PDB file of C-alpha atoms and ligand atoms in Angstrom:
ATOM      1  CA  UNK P 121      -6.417  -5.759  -8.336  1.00 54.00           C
ATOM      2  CA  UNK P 122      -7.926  -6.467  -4.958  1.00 52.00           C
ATOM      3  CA  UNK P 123      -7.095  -8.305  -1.691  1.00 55.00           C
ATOM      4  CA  UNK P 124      -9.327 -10.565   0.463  1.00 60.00           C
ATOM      5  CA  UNK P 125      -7.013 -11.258   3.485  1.00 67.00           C
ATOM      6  CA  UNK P 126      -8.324 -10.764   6.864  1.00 89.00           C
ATOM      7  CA  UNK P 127      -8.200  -7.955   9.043  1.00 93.00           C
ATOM      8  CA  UNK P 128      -6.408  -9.193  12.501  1.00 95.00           C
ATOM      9  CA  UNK P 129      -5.573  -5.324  14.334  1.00 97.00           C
ATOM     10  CA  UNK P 130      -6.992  -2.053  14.136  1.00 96.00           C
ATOM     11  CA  UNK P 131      -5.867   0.936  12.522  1.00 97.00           C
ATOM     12  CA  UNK P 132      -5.096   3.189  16.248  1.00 96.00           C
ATOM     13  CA  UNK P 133      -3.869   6.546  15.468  1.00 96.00           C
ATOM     14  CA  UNK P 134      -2.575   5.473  12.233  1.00 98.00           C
ATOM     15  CA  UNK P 135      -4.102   7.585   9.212  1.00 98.00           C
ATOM     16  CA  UNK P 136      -1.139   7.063   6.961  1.00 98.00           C
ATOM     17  CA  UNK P 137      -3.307   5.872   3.703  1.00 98.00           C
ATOM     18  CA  UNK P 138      -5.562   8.442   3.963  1.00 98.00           C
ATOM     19  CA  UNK P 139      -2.607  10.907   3.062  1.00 97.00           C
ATOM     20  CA  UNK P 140      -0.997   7.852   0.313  1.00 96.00           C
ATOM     21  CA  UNK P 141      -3.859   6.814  -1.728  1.00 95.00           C
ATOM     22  CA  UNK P 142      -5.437   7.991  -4.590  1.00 95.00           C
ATOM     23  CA  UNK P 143      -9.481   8.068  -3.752  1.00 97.00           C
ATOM     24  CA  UNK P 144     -11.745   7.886  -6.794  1.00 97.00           C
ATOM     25  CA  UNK P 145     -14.842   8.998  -4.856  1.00 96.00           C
ATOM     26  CA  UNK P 146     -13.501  12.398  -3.473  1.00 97.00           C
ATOM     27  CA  UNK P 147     -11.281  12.138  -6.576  1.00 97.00           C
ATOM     28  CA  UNK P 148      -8.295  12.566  -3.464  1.00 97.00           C
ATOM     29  CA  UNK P 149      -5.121  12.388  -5.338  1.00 95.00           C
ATOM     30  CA  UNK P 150      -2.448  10.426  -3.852  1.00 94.00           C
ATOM     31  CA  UNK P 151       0.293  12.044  -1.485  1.00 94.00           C
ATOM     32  CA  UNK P 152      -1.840  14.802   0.019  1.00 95.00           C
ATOM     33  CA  UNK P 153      -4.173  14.316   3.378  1.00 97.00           C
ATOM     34  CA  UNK P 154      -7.641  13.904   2.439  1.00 98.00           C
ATOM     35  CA  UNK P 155      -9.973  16.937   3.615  1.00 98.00           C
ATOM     36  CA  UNK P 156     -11.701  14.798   6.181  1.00 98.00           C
ATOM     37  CA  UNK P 157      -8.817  12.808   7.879  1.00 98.00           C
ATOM     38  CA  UNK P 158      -8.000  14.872  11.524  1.00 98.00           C
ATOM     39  CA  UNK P 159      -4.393  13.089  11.094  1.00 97.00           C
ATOM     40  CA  UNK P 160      -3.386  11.182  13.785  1.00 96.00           C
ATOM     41  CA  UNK P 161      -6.712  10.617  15.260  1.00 96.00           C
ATOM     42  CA  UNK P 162      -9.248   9.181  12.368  1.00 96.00           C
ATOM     43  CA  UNK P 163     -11.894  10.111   9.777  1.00 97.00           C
ATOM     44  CA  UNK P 164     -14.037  12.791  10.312  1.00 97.00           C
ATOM     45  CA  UNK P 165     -16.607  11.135   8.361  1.00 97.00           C
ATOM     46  CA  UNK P 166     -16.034   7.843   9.342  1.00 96.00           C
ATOM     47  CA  UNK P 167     -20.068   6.338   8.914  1.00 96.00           C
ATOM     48  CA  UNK P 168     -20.145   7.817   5.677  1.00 97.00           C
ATOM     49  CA  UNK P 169     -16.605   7.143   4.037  1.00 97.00           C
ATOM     50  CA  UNK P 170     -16.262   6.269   0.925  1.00 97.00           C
ATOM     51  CA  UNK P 171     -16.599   2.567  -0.016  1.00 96.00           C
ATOM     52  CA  UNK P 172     -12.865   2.349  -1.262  1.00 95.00           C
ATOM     53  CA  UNK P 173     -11.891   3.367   2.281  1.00 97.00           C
ATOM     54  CA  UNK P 174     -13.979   1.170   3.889  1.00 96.00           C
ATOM     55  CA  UNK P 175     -12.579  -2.151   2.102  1.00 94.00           C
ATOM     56  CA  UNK P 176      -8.616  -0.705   2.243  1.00 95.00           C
ATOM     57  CA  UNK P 177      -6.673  -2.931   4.817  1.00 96.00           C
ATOM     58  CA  UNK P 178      -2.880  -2.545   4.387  1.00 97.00           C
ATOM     59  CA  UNK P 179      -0.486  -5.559   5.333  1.00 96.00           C
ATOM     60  CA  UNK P 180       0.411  -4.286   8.494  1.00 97.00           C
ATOM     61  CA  UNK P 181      -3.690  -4.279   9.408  1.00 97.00           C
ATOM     62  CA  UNK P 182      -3.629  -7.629   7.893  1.00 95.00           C
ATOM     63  CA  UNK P 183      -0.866  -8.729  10.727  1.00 95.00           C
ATOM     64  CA  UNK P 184       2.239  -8.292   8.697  1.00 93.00           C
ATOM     65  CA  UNK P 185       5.617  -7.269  10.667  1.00 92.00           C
ATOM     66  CA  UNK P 186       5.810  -6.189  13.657  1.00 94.00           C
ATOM     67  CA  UNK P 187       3.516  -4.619  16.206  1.00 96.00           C
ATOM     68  CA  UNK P 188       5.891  -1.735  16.620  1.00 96.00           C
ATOM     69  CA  UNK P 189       5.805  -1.533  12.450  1.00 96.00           C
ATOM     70  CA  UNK P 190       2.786   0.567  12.108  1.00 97.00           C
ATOM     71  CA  UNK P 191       3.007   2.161   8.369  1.00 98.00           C
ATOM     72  CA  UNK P 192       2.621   5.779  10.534  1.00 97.00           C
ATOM     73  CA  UNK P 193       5.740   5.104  12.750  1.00 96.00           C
ATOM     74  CA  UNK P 194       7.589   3.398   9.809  1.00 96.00           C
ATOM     75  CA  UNK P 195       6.706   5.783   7.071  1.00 97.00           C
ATOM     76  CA  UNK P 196       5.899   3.153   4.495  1.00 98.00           C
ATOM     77  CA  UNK P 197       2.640   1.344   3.722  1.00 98.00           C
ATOM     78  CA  UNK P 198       2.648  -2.230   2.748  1.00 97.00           C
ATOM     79  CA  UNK P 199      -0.026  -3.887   0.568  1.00 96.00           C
ATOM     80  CA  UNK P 200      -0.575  -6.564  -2.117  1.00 93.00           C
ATOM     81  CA  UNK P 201      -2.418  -6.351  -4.920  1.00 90.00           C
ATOM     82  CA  UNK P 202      -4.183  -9.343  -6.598  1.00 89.00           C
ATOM     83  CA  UNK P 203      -5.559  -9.915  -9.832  1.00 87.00           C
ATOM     84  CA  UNK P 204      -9.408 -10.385  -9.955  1.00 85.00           C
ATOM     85  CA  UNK P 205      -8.289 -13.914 -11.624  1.00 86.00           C
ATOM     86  CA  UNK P 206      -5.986 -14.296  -8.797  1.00 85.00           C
ATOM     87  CA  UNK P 207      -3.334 -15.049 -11.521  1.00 88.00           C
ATOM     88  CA  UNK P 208      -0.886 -12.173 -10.419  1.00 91.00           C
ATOM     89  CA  UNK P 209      -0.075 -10.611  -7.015  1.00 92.00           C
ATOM     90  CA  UNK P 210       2.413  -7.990  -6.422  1.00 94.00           C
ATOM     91  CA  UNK P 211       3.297  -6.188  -3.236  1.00 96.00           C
ATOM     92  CA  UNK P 212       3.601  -2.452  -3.000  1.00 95.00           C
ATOM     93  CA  UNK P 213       5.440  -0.296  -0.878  1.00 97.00           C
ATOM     94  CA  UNK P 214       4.067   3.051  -0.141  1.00 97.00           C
ATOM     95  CA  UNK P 215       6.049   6.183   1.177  1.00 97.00           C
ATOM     96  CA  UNK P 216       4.505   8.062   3.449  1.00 97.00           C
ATOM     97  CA  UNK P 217       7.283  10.266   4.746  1.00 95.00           C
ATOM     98  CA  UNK P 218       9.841  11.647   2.901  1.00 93.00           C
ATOM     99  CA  UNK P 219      12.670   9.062   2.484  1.00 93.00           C
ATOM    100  CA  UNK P 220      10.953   6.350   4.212  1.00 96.00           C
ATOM    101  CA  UNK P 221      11.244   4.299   1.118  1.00 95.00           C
ATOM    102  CA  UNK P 222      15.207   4.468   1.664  1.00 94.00           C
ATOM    103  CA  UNK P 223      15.295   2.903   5.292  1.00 95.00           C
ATOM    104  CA  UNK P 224      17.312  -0.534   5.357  1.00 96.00           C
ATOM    105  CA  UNK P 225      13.925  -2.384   6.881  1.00 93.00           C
ATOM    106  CA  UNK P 226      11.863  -1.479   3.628  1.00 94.00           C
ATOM    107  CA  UNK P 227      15.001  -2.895   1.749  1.00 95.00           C
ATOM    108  CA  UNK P 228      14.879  -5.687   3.702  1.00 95.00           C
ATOM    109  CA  UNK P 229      11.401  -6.458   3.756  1.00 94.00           C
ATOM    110  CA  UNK P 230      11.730  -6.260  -0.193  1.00 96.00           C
ATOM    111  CA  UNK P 231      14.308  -8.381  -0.468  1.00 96.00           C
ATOM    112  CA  UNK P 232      12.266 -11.033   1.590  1.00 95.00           C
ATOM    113  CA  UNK P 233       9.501 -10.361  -1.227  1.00 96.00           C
ATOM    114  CA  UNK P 234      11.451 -10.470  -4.265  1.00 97.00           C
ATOM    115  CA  UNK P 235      13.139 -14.165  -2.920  1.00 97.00           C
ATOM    116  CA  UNK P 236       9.418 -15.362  -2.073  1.00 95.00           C
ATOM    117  CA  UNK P 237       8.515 -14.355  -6.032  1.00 95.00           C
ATOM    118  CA  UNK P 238       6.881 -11.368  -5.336  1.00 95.00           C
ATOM    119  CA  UNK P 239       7.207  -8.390  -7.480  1.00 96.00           C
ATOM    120  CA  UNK P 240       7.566  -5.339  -5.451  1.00 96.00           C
ATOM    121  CA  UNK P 241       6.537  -1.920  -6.524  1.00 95.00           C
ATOM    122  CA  UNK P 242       8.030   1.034  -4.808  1.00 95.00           C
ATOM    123  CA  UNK P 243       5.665   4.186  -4.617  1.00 94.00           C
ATOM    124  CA  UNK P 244       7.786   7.137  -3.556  1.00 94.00           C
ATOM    125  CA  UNK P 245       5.788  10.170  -2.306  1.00 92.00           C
ATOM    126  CA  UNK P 246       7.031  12.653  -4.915  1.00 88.00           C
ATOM    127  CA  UNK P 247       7.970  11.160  -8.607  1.00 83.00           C
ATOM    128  CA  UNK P 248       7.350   7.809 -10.411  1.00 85.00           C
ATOM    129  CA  UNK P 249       7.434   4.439  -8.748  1.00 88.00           C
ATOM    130  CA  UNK P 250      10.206   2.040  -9.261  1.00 91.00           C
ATOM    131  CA  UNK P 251       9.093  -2.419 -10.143  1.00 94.00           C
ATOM    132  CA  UNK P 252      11.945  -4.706  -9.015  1.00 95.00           C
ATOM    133  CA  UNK P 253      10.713  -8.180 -10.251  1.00 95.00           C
ATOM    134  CA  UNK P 254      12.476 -11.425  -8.823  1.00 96.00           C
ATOM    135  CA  UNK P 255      15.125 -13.368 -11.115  1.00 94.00           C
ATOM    136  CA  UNK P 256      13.531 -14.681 -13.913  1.00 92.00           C
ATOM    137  CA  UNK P 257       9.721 -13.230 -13.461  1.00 91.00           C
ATOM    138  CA  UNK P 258       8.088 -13.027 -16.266  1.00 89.00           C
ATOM    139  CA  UNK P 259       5.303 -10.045 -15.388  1.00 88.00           C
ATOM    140  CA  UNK P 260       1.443 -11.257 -16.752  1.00 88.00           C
ATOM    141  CA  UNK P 261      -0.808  -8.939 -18.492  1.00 87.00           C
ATOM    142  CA  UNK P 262      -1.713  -6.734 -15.532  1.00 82.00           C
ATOM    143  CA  UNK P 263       1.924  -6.259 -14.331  1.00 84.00           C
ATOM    144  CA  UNK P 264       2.801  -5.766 -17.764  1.00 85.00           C
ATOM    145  CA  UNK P 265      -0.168  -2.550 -17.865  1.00 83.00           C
ATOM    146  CA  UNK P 266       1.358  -1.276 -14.402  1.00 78.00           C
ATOM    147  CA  UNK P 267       5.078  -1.087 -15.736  1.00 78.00           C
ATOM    148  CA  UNK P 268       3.915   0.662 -18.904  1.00 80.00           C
ATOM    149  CA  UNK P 269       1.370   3.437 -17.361  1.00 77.00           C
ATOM    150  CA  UNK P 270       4.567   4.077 -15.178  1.00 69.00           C
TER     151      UNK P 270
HETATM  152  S1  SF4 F 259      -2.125   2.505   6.622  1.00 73.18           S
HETATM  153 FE1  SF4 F 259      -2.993   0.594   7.394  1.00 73.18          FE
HETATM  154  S2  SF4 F 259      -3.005   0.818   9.621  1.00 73.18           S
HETATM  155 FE2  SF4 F 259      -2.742   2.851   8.732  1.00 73.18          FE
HETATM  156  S3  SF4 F 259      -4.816   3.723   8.587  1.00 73.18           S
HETATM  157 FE3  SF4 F 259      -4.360   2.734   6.618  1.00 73.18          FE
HETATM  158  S4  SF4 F 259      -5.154   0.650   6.778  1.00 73.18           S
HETATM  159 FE4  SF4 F 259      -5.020   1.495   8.864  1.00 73.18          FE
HETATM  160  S1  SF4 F 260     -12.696   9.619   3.674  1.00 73.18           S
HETATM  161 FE1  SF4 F 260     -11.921   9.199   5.708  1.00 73.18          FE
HETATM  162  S2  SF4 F 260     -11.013   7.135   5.581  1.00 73.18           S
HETATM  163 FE2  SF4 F 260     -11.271   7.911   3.488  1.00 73.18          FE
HETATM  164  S3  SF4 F 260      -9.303   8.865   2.971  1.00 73.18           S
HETATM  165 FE3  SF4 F 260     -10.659  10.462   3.767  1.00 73.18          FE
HETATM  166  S4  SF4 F 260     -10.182  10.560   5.940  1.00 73.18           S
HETATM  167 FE4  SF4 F 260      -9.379   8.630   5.192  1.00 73.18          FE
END
């Protein structure tokens, strides 16, 4: 599932997926820093990252929430995910910091989601993720292959 939005503000300080996300390239697993972020200030090999990191753009990058909500200061990253058929779309909410996932805003911001028709998928930093689907979703093929491999 990709995401073709555009990017509308610039990353700053913020290295928060380079700690979340799974990288096939370096074969980075998710939840630990990647051996060439210098956190807080950027990628070390910036010219020659991979191409996964060069296409990544989170919601916030994409001009969701506020300016104030950057996923380093709020401890959660927000993307969506879309289908190469552009049939499904589900948004997912990444912890970055230890309980971040538990703060009223990310419930919020869920529940905004979920009433738009948007599955949400919660991606603690330690343990399985959690799929809250709005009433009466029926999940296609690809959501069906995410709740299963969970
Ligand atoms: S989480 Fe978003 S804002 Fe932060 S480094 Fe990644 S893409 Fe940039
Ligand atoms: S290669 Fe660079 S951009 Fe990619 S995860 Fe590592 S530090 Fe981040």
């Amino acid at each position: 599932m990709t995401e073709e939005r555009k990017v509308v503000r610039s990353c700053g300080e913020c290295t928060a997926c380079c700690k979340t996300h799974y990288i096939q390239e370096l074969q980075k697993l998710p939840g630990v820093w990647c051996k060439h972020c210098s956190v807080g200030i950027g990628c070390k090999i910036y010219d020659q990252r991979p191409t996964e990191c060069r296409e990544y753009a989170c919601e916030w990058l994409r001009g969701s929430g506020l300016e104030s909500e950057r996923p380093d200061k709020t401890g959660t990253i927000i993307d969506t995910m879309i289908s190469d058929d552009k049939r499904e779309a589900l948004i997912r909410i990444v912890e970055v910091s230890e309980n971040a996932i538990e703060r009223l805003r990310v419930r919020q911001m869920a529940e905004y989601f979920l009433s738009s028709g948007v599955p949400v998928y919660f991606v603690p930093l330690h343990g399985s993720g959690n799929i809250e689907l709005p009433w009466g979703f029926k999940p296609g093929p690809i959501l069906k292959k995410i709740i299963e491999s969970r």
